[in-house]
Tab-separated table of C-alpha atoms in Angstrom:
chain	number	residue	atom	x	y	z
A	7	SER	CA	26.147	5.077	27.855
A	8	GLY	CA	25.305	5.076	24.168
A	9	THR	CA	26.889	2.783	21.699
A	10	THR	CA	30.090	4.503	19.962
A	11	LYS	CA	32.205	1.666	18.393
A	12	ASN	CA	30.571	-0.012	15.209
A	13	LEU	CA	29.270	-3.470	15.644
A	14	TRP	CA	29.779	-5.903	12.589
A	15	GLU	CA	27.976	-9.154	13.496
A	16	VAL	CA	25.240	-10.286	16.037
A	17	THR	CA	24.278	-13.938	16.865
A	18	TYR	CA	22.258	-15.821	19.327
A	19	GLY	CA	23.154	-18.878	21.002
A	20	ASN	CA	23.236	-20.549	24.499
A	21	SER	CA	20.359	-18.215	25.636
A	22	THR	CA	22.553	-15.267	24.859
A	23	PHE	CA	23.190	-12.583	22.009
A	24	VAL	CA	26.559	-11.587	21.031
A	25	ALA	CA	27.689	-8.958	19.199
A	26	VAL	CA	31.341	-8.232	17.778
A	27	GLY	CA	32.767	-5.220	16.202
A	28	ILE	CA	35.951	-2.850	15.768
A	29	SER	CA	38.697	-2.921	18.088
A	30	GLY	CA	38.137	-6.073	19.584
A	31	THR	CA	34.653	-5.243	20.984
A	32	ILE	CA	32.667	-8.211	21.929
A	33	ILE	CA	29.273	-7.780	23.988
A	34	THR	CA	26.486	-9.882	25.167
A	35	SER	CA	22.933	-9.880	26.291
A	36	SER	CA	20.314	-11.968	27.485
A	37	ASP	CA	17.394	-10.272	25.947
A	38	GLY	CA	18.723	-8.044	23.470
A	39	THR	CA	17.964	-4.876	25.661
A	40	SER	CA	20.528	-4.926	28.474
A	41	TRP	CA	24.293	-5.229	27.040
A	42	ASP	CA	27.606	-6.259	28.980
A	43	ASN	CA	31.134	-5.490	27.489
A	44	LYS	CA	33.314	-8.860	27.599
A	45	THR	CA	37.205	-8.597	27.270
A	46	SER	CA	38.419	-10.219	23.709
A	47	GLY	CA	42.209	-10.082	24.375
A	48	THR	CA	42.515	-7.857	21.506
A	49	SER	CA	42.144	-4.567	19.402
A	50	LYS	CA	41.765	-6.565	15.989
A	51	ASN	CA	38.306	-5.775	14.290
A	52	PHE	CA	36.034	-8.773	14.349
A	53	LYS	CA	33.576	-9.036	11.414
A	54	GLY	CA	32.204	-12.684	11.363
A	55	LEU	CA	30.346	-14.482	14.217
A	56	THR	CA	28.350	-17.676	14.550
A	57	TYR	CA	27.215	-20.153	17.159
A	58	GLY	CA	27.241	-24.061	16.687
A	59	ASN	CA	27.855	-27.036	18.681
A	60	SER	CA	27.783	-25.256	22.079
A	61	THR	CA	30.306	-22.781	20.675
A	62	PHE	CA	30.502	-19.074	19.655
A	63	VAL	CA	33.394	-18.497	17.005
A	64	THR	CA	34.278	-15.086	15.854
A	65	VAL	CA	36.689	-14.023	13.149
A	66	GLY	CA	38.205	-10.907	11.783
A	67	GLN	CA	41.198	-8.904	11.052
A	68	SER	CA	44.603	-10.580	10.444
A	69	GLY	CA	43.317	-13.997	10.729
A	70	TYR	CA	41.838	-13.792	14.160
A	71	ILE	CA	39.854	-16.264	15.508
A	72	LEU	CA	38.600	-16.586	19.097
A	73	THR	CA	36.143	-19.415	20.517
A	74	SER	CA	33.992	-19.316	23.365
A	75	SER	CA	31.355	-21.768	25.131
A	76	ASP	CA	29.558	-18.957	26.840
A	77	GLY	CA	30.134	-15.487	25.092
A	78	THR	CA	31.991	-14.430	27.950
A	79	THR	CA	35.426	-16.033	28.198
A	80	TRP	CA	37.129	-16.334	24.879
A	81	ASN	CA	39.990	-18.293	23.539
A	82	ASN	CA	42.696	-17.032	20.887
A	83	ARG	CA	43.041	-20.020	17.920
A	84	THR	CA	45.647	-20.158	15.304
A	85	SER	CA	43.830	-19.759	12.249
A	86	GLY	CA	47.177	-20.334	9.935
A	87	THR	CA	46.441	-17.235	7.868
A	88	SER	CA	47.077	-13.355	8.041
A	89	ASN	CA	44.143	-12.696	5.451
A	90	PHE	CA	41.317	-10.524	6.893
A	91	LEU	CA	38.130	-13.309	7.959
A	92	TYR	CA	34.705	-11.940	7.343
A	93	GLY	CA	32.381	-14.708	7.782
A	94	VAL	CA	32.002	-18.173	9.530
A	95	THR	CA	29.079	-20.426	9.960
A	96	TYR	CA	28.820	-24.112	11.336
A	97	GLY	CA	26.960	-27.111	9.530
A	98	ASN	CA	27.844	-30.730	8.681
A	99	SER	CA	29.985	-31.035	12.007
A	100	THR	CA	32.301	-28.439	10.535
A	101	PHE	CA	33.008	-24.673	11.023
A	102	VAL	CA	33.675	-22.749	7.913
A	103	ALA	CA	35.305	-19.335	8.034
A	104	VAL	CA	35.861	-17.160	4.698
A	105	GLY	CA	37.631	-13.792	4.016
A	106	ASP	CA	40.183	-12.065	1.615
A	107	ASN	CA	41.603	-13.652	-1.358
A	108	GLY	CA	39.219	-16.483	-1.446
A	109	THR	CA	40.356	-17.972	1.947
A	110	ILE	CA	38.233	-20.747	3.122
A	111	LEU	CA	39.194	-22.498	6.570
A	112	THR	CA	37.527	-25.422	8.426
A	113	SER	CA	37.537	-26.728	11.719
A	114	THR	CA	36.193	-30.024	13.093
A	115	ASP	CA	36.932	-29.647	16.592
A	116	ASN	CA	34.884	-26.830	17.639
A	117	GLY	CA	36.967	-24.058	16.302
A	118	THR	CA	40.495	-25.015	18.027
A	119	THR	CA	42.431	-25.964	14.845
A	120	TRP	CA	41.840	-24.872	11.271
A	121	GLY	CA	43.051	-25.924	7.867
A	122	SER	CA	42.919	-24.243	4.646
A	123	LYS	CA	40.982	-25.368	1.655
A	124	THR	CA	41.001	-24.281	-1.957
A	125	SER	CA	38.420	-22.153	-2.995
A	126	GLY	CA	39.266	-21.705	-6.647
A	127	THR	CA	38.749	-17.810	-6.463
A	128	THR	CA	40.711	-14.928	-5.483
A	129	GLU	CA	37.856	-12.815	-4.609
A	130	THR	CA	36.940	-11.590	-1.246
A	131	LEU	CA	34.496	-13.793	0.564
A	132	TYR	CA	32.127	-11.872	2.918
A	133	GLY	CA	29.684	-14.338	3.971
A	134	VAL	CA	28.959	-18.167	4.498
A	135	THR	CA	25.734	-20.060	5.738
A	136	TYR	CA	24.955	-23.819	5.861
A	137	ASP	CA	21.244	-24.941	5.257
A	138	ASN	CA	19.632	-27.489	3.393
A	139	SER	CA	22.561	-30.052	3.595
A	140	ILE	CA	24.965	-27.375	1.499
A	141	PHE	CA	27.428	-24.507	2.290
A	142	VAL	CA	26.913	-21.256	0.446
A	143	ALA	CA	29.662	-18.873	0.050
A	144	GLU	CA	29.472	-15.212	-1.323
A	145	GLY	CA	31.618	-12.350	-1.811
A	146	ASP	CA	32.962	-9.731	-4.204
A	147	ASN	CA	31.833	-9.403	-8.076
A	148	GLY	CA	28.678	-11.679	-7.529
A	149	THR	CA	31.044	-14.489	-6.512
A	150	ILE	CA	29.097	-17.772	-5.226
A	151	LEU	CA	30.512	-20.777	-4.028
A	152	THR	CA	29.043	-23.991	-2.861
A	153	SER	CA	30.280	-27.201	-0.958
A	154	SER	CA	28.513	-30.067	0.579
A	155	ASP	CA	31.314	-30.678	3.025
A	156	GLY	CA	33.398	-27.507	3.436
A	157	THR	CA	36.331	-29.152	1.491
A	158	THR	CA	35.440	-29.049	-2.162
A	159	TRP	CA	33.956	-25.710	-3.571
A	160	THR	CA	32.090	-25.002	-6.865
A	161	SER	CA	31.327	-21.873	-8.488
A	162	ARG	CA	27.855	-21.011	-9.241
A	163	THR	CA	26.703	-18.291	-11.649
A	164	SER	CA	25.000	-15.723	-9.572
A	165	GLY	CA	24.112	-13.386	-12.488
A	166	THR	CA	25.466	-10.313	-11.060
A	167	THR	CA	28.766	-8.546	-10.568
A	168	LYS	CA	27.876	-6.668	-7.468
A	169	ASN	CA	29.275	-7.433	-4.384
A	170	LEU	CA	27.432	-9.640	-2.153
A	171	ASN	CA	27.574	-9.004	1.674
A	172	GLY	CA	25.115	-11.309	3.590
A	173	ILE	CA	23.414	-14.634	3.258
A	174	THR	CA	20.778	-16.601	4.893
A	175	TYR	CA	18.294	-19.504	4.251
A	176	GLY	CA	14.758	-19.780	5.227
A	177	ASN	CA	11.365	-20.672	3.809
A	178	ASN	CA	13.143	-23.260	1.533
A	179	THR	CA	15.125	-20.492	0.246
A	180	PHE	CA	18.344	-18.953	0.134
A	181	VAL	CA	18.628	-14.901	0.341
A	182	ALA	CA	21.836	-13.175	-0.503
A	183	VAL	CA	22.088	-9.426	-0.296
A	184	GLY	CA	24.798	-7.087	-1.353
A	185	GLN	CA	25.407	-3.280	-3.012
A	186	TYR	CA	23.293	-1.465	-4.841
A	187	GLY	CA	20.341	-2.977	-4.162
A	188	ILE	CA	20.856	-6.646	-5.255
A	189	ILE	CA	18.832	-9.318	-3.673
A	190	LEU	CA	19.366	-12.868	-4.738
A	191	THR	CA	17.326	-16.047	-3.868
A	192	SER	CA	17.753	-19.662	-4.577
A	193	THR	CA	16.019	-22.627	-3.384
A	194	ASP	CA	19.325	-24.963	-4.189
A	195	GLY	CA	22.335	-22.811	-3.802
A	196	THR	CA	23.335	-23.466	-7.329
A	197	THR	CA	20.745	-21.353	-9.580
A	198	TRP	CA	20.197	-18.079	-8.496
A	199	THR	CA	17.261	-15.287	-9.309
A	200	SER	CA	18.046	-11.698	-8.901
A	201	ARG	CA	15.631	-9.190	-6.981
A	202	THR	CA	15.768	-5.787	-6.326
A	203	SER	CA	15.421	-3.466	-3.091
A	204	SER	CA	17.795	-1.177	-1.177
A	205	GLY	CA	21.471	-2.463	-0.831
A	206	SER	CA	21.941	-4.486	2.318
A	207	THR	CA	24.640	-5.990	4.524
A	208	GLY	CA	22.902	-8.560	6.614
A	209	VAL	CA	20.121	-10.760	6.295
A	210	THR	CA	18.431	-13.206	8.543
A	211	TYR	CA	15.097	-15.485	8.459
A	212	ALA	CA	12.898	-16.357	11.576
A	213	ASN	CA	9.320	-15.957	12.941
A	214	SER	CA	8.353	-16.603	9.261
A	215	THR	CA	10.022	-13.284	7.892
A	216	PHE	CA	13.141	-12.517	6.407
A	217	VAL	CA	14.723	-9.391	7.916
A	218	ALA	CA	17.730	-7.473	5.911
A	219	VAL	CA	19.566	-4.262	7.176
A	220	GLY	CA	21.824	-2.246	5.429
A	221	GLY	CA	23.203	1.378	4.997
A	222	SER	CA	21.511	4.449	6.178
A	223	GLY	CA	19.455	2.735	8.763
A	224	THR	CA	17.803	0.499	6.099
A	225	ILE	CA	15.557	-2.207	7.455
A	226	LEU	CA	13.791	-4.387	4.903
A	227	THR	CA	10.945	-7.529	5.804
A	228	SER	CA	9.666	-10.282	3.334
A	229	SER	CA	7.730	-13.278	3.656
A	230	ASN	CA	9.229	-15.179	0.651
A	231	GLY	CA	12.570	-13.160	-0.154
A	232	THR	CA	10.983	-11.909	-3.282
A	233	ASP	CA	8.906	-8.884	-2.337
A	234	TRP	CA	10.282	-6.474	0.094
A	235	THR	CA	8.999	-3.956	2.239
A	236	SER	CA	10.679	-0.805	4.040
A	237	ARG	CA	10.530	-0.395	7.544
A	238	ILE	CA	11.459	2.771	10.052
A	239	SER	CA	14.384	1.957	12.005
A	240	GLY	CA	14.612	5.601	13.626
A	241	THR	CA	18.579	5.439	12.738
A	242	THR	CA	20.615	6.691	9.770
A	243	ASN	CA	23.618	4.946	10.503
A	244	ILE	CA	24.514	2.022	8.954
A	245	LEU	CA	23.262	-1.332	10.222
A	246	ASN	CA	25.760	-4.448	9.345
A	247	SER	CA	23.955	-7.696	10.745
A	248	VAL	CA	20.596	-8.968	12.098
A	249	THR	CA	19.647	-11.899	14.231
A	250	TYR	CA	16.881	-13.570	15.883
A	251	GLY	CA	16.548	-15.092	19.048
A	252	ASN	CA	14.396	-15.273	22.566
A	253	SER	CA	11.394	-13.863	20.497
A	254	THR	CA	13.384	-10.824	19.557
A	255	PHE	CA	15.317	-9.681	16.366
A	256	VAL	CA	18.463	-7.671	17.003
A	257	ALA	CA	20.043	-5.507	14.627
A	258	VAL	CA	23.516	-3.910	14.975
A	259	GLY	CA	25.972	-1.451	13.507
A	260	GLY	CA	26.172	1.875	14.437
A	261	GLY	CA	24.024	1.150	17.472
A	262	ILE	CA	21.367	-1.584	18.656
A	263	PHE	CA	17.812	-1.957	17.661
A	264	THR	CA	15.283	-4.678	18.519
A	265	SER	CA	12.080	-5.468	17.259
A	266	THR	CA	9.447	-8.300	18.000
A	267	ASP	CA	7.770	-8.725	14.824
A	268	GLY	CA	10.737	-7.278	12.484
A	269	ILE	CA	8.037	-3.918	11.734
A	270	SER	CA	8.420	-1.802	14.813
A	271	TRP	CA	12.149	-1.197	16.044
A	272	THR	CA	13.494	0.154	19.407
A	273	SER	CA	17.129	1.743	20.055
A	274	ARG	CA	18.952	0.311	22.599
A	275	THR	CA	21.997	1.365	24.509
A	276	SER	CA	25.321	-0.639	25.372
A	277	SER	CA	27.791	0.295	28.324
A	278	GLY	CA	31.262	-0.105	27.212
A	279	ALA	CA	30.485	-0.950	23.409
């Protein structure tokens, strides 16, 4: 059957695509084409997902955090917060989760136990990534924070007051995307330059290509993060997240779409999602 529940995030690890979404939805696929429903044990909405150190970590509503080694069996962890958690990443031997009211949590034991850190902001944080030896978090009103260790965070000037929803790193460049067509780029996470295009909610880099996705089926591609080209997704539904693995881009939202090159996209269906 076709996808009926909204999917918010997708990632690839351990030879497996994992996507999460509303009402505790977790689905997995080995190839991005055929998907299986997994049991999360909750009806909470999940919006953040990452893979690192042989562990999948998903975060979401009411501070819920689940971890899994294989994407199939999931364990509920105590986050210590009831705030909505929107994003999570892994780097520097540390998982970092971000969310409402400037919440930042870290874990150094594969997502089992979590501690709160001071972000210095009360803005909602939607995304976080780790690359080039630095964590970069972003969120409402153009908020960008950086940290070398996940513990001490510094506010950076983004040059925008628009909400930032997604962030990735590739080709020696951080790319942050957000509402009203905002795209920001940075080589170091500290100094940011504004680019414009269609509004996007998710972005990834692989196969020498940035791919950004967003509302009304928006898919954009870029080789450098500066110049973007619109692609035909075949849907007018929102696309929330995009990842790459097994020689395949996978975009999810109000549906599942795959591409080998970021240019031509095929709709997929998911049982149980």
